[in-house]
PDB file of C-alpha atoms in Angstrom:
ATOM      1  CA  UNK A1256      22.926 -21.119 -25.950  1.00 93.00           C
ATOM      2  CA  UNK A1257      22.991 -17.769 -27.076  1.00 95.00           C
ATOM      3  CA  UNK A1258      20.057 -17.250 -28.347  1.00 96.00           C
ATOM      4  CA  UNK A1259      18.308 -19.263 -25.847  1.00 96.00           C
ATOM      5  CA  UNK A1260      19.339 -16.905 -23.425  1.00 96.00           C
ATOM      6  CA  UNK A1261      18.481 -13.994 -25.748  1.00 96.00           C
ATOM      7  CA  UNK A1262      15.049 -15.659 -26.090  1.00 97.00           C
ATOM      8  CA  UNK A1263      14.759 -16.051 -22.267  1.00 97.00           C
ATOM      9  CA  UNK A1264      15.748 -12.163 -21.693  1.00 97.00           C
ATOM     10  CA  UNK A1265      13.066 -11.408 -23.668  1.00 97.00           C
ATOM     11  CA  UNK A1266      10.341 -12.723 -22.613  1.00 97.00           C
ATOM     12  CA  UNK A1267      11.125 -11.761 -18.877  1.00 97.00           C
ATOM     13  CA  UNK A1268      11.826  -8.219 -20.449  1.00 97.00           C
ATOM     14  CA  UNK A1269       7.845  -8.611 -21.542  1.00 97.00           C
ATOM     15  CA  UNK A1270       6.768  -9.317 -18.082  1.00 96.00           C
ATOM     16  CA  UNK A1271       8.554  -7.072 -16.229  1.00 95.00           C
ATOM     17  CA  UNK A1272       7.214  -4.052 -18.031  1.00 94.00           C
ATOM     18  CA  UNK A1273       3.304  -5.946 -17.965  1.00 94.00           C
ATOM     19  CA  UNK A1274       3.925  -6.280 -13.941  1.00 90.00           C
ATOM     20  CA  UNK A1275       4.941  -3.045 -14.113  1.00 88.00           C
ATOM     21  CA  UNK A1276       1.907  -1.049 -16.195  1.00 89.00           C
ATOM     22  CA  UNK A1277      -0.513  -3.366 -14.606  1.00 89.00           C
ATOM     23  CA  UNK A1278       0.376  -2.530 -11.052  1.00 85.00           C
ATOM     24  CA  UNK A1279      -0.315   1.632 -12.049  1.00 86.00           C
ATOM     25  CA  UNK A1280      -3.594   0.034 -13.339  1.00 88.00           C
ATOM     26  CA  UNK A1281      -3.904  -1.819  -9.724  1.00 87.00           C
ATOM     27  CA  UNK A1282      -3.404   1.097  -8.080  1.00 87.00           C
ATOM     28  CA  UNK A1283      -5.768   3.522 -10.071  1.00 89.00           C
ATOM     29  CA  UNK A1284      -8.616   1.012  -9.477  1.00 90.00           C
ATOM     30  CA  UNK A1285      -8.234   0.475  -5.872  1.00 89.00           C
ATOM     31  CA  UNK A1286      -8.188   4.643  -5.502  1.00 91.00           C
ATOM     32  CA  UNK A1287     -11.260   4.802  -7.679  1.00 91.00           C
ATOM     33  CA  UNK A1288     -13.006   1.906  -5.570  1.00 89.00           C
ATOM     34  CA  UNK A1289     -12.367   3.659  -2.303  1.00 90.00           C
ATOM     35  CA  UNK A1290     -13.371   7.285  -3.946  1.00 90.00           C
ATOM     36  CA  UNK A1291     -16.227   5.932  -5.318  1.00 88.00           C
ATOM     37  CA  UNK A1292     -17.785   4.535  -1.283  1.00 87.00           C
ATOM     38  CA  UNK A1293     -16.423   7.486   0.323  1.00 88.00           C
ATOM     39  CA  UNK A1294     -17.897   9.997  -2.034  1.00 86.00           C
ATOM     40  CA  UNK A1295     -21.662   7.673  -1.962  1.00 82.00           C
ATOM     41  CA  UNK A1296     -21.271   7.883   2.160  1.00 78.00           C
ATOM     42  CA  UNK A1297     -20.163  11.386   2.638  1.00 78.00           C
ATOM     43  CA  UNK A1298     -20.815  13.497  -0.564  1.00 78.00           C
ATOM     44  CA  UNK A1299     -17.379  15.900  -1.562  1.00 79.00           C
ATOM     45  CA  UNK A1300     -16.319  15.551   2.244  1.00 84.00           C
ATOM     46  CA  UNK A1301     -12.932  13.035   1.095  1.00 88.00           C
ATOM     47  CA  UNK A1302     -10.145  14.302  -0.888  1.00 88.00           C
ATOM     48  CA  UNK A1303      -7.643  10.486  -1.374  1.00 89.00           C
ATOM     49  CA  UNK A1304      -4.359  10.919  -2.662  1.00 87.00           C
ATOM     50  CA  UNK A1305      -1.249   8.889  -3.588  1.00 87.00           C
ATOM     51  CA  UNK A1306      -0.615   5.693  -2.542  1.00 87.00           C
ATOM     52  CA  UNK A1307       1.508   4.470   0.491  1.00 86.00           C
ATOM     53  CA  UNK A1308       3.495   1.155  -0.280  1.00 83.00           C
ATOM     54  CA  UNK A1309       2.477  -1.467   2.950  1.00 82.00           C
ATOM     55  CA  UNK A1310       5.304  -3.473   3.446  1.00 81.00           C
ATOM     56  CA  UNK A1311       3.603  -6.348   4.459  1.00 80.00           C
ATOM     57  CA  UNK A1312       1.702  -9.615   2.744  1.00 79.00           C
ATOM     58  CA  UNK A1313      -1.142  -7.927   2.757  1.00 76.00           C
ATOM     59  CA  UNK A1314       0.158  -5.319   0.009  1.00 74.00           C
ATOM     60  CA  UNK A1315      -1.106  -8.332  -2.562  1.00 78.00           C
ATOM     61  CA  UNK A1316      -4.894  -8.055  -1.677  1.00 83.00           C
ATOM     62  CA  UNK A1317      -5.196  -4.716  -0.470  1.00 86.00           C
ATOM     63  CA  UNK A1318      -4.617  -1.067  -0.955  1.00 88.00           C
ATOM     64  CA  UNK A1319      -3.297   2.241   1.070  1.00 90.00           C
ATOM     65  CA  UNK A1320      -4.180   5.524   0.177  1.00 92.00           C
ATOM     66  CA  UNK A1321      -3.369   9.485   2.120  1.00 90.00           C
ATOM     67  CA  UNK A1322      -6.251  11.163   2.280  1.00 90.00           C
ATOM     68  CA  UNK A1323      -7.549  14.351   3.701  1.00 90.00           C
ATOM     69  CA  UNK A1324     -10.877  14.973   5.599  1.00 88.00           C
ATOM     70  CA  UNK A1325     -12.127  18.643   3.452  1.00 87.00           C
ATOM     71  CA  UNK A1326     -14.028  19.614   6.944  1.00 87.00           C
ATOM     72  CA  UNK A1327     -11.919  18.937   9.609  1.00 87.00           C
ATOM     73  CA  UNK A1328      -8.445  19.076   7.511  1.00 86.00           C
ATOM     74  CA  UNK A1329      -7.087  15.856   9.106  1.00 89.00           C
ATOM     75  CA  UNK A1330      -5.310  13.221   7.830  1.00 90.00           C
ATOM     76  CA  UNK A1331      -6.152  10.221   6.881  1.00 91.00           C
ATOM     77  CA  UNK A1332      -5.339   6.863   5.714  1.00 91.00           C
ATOM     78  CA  UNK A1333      -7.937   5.005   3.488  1.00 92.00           C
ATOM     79  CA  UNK A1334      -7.792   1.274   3.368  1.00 92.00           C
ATOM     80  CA  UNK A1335      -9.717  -1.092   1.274  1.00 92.00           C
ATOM     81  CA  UNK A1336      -9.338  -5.010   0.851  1.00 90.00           C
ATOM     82  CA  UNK A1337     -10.553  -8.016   0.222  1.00 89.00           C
ATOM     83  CA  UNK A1338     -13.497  -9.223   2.800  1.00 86.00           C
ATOM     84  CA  UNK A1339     -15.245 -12.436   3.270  1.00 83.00           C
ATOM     85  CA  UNK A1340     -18.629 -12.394   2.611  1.00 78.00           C
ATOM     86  CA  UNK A1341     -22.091 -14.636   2.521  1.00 76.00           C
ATOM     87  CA  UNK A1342     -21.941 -13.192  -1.303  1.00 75.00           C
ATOM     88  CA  UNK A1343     -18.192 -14.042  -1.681  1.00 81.00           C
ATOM     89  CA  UNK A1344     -14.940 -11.401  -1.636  1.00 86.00           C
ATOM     90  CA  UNK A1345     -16.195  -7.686  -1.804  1.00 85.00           C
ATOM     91  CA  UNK A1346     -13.897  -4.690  -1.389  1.00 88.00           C
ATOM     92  CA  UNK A1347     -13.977  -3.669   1.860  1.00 89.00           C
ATOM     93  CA  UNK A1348     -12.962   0.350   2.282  1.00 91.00           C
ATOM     94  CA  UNK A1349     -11.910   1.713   5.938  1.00 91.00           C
ATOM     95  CA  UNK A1350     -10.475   5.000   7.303  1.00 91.00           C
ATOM     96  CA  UNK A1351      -7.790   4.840   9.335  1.00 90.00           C
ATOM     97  CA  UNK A1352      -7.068   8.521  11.576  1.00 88.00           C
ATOM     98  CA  UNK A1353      -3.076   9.250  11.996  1.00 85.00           C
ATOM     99  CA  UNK A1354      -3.946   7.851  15.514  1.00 85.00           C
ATOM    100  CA  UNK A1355      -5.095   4.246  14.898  1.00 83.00           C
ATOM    101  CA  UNK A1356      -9.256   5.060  14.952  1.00 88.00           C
ATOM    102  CA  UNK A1357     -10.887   2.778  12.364  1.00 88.00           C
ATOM    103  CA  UNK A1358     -13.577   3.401  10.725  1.00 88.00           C
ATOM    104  CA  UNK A1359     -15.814   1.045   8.369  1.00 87.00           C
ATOM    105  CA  UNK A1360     -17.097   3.009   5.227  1.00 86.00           C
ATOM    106  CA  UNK A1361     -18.648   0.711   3.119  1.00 84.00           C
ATOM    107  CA  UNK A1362     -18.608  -2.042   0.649  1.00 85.00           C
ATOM    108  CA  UNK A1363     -16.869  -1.482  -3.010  1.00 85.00           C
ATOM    109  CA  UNK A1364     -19.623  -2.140  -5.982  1.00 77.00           C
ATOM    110  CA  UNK A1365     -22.636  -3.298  -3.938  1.00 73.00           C
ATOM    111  CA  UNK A1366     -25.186  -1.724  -4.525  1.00 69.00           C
ATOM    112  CA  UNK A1367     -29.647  -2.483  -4.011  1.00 66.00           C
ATOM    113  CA  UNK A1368     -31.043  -5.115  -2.050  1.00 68.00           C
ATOM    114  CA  UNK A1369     -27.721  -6.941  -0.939  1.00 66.00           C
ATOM    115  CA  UNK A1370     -26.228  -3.628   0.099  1.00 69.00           C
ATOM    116  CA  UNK A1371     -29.419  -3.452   2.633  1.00 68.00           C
ATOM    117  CA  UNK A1372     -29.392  -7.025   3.943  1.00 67.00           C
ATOM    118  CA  UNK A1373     -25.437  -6.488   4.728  1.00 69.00           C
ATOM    119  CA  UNK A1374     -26.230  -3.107   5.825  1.00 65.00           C
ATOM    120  CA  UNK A1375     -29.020  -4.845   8.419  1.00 61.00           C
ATOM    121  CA  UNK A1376     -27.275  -7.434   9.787  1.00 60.00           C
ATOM    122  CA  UNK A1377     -25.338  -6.770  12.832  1.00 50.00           C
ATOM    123  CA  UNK A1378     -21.746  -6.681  13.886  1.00 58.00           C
ATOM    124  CA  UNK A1379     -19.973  -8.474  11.778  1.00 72.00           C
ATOM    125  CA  UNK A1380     -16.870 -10.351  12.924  1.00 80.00           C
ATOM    126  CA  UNK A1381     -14.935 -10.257   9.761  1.00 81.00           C
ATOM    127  CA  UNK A1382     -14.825  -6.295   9.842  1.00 82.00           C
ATOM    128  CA  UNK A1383     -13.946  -6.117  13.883  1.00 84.00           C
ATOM    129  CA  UNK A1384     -11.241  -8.433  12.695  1.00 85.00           C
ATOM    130  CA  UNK A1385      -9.836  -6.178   9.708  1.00 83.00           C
ATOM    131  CA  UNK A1386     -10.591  -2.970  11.844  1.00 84.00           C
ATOM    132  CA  UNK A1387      -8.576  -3.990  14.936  1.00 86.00           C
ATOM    133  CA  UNK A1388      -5.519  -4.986  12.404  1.00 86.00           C
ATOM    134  CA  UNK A1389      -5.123  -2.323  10.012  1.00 86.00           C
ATOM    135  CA  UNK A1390      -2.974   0.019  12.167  1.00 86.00           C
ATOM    136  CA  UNK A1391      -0.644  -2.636  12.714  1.00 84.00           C
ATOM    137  CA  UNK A1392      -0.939  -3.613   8.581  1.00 85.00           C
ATOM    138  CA  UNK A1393      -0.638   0.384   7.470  1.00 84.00           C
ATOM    139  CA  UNK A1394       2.401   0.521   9.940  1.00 79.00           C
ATOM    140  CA  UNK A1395       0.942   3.285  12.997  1.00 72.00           C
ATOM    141  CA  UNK A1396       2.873   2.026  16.295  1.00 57.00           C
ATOM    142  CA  UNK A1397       1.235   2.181  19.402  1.00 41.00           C
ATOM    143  CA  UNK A1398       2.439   5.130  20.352  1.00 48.00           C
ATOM    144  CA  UNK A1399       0.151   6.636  17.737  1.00 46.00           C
ATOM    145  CA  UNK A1400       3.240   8.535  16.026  1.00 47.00           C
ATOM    146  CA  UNK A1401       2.654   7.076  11.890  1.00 46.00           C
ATOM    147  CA  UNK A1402       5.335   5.637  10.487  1.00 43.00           C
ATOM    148  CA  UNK A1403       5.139   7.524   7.060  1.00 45.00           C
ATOM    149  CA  UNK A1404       5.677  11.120   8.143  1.00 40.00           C
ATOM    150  CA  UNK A1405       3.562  12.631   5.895  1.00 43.00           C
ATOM    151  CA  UNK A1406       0.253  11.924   3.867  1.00 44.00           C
ATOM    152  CA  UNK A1407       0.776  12.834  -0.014  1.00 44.00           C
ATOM    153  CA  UNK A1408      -2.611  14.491  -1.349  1.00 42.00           C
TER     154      UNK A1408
END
């Protein structure tokens, strides 16, 4: 039994630390994603920092990130998940103000003719949905106060 056990603390040893350096991976992707459509929509205008931990389901599809407008100096919260589409799951990136205004910014890795027949077609229901339910998912109250006190750039 002893080394049964031994055997079993082993191998869950292994996947702790492979949950553990895959999730920094996760996380470094998702920022790079969202950097990547900001930075094609609004050229050196975004500055996205840390992540912010969403205690929520929706922390296994999706990703949080403080972020700072360079013009206006506000805060903001970038958010990017996983949207149904006609060409299947794309990464969907929003900005969030400190006050609960979403905005949509743009599809993660779509790029040419797809990009402009998304682009063309008209409001989509998918994104209302997403934008009317990420203040609520990031954590802002109604009150407009954040929950997180402060952004980390």
């Amino acid at each position: 039994y002893g080394i049964f056990a031994g055997i079993i603390i082993v191998v869950f040893g292994i996947l702790i630390y492979t949950i553990l350096v895959s999730h920094v991976a996760w996380n470094n992707n998702l920022k790079y994603s969202a950097e990547k459509v900001l930075e094609e929509n609004d050229s050196g205008v975004w500055s996205v920092g840390s992540p912010i931990d969403l205690n929520n389901a929706m922390s296994l599809r999706s990703g949080c990130f403080g972020a700072r407008n360079r013009k206006t100096g506000e805060m903001y919260y970038v958010f990017i998940t996983r949207v149904p589409t006609y060409y299947g799951p794309m990464g969907a990136v929003f900005t969030c103000s400190l006050e609960g205004k979403v905005n949509f910014q743009g599809y993660s890795s779509l790029h040419g003719r797809i990009l402009n027949q998304i682009n063309q077609s008209s409001l989509d229901k998918r994104l209302e949905y997403f934008a009317e339910r990420i203040p609520a998912i990031i954590g802002i109250e109604v009150s407009g106060e954040p929950v997180q006190e402060e952004l980390d750039e």
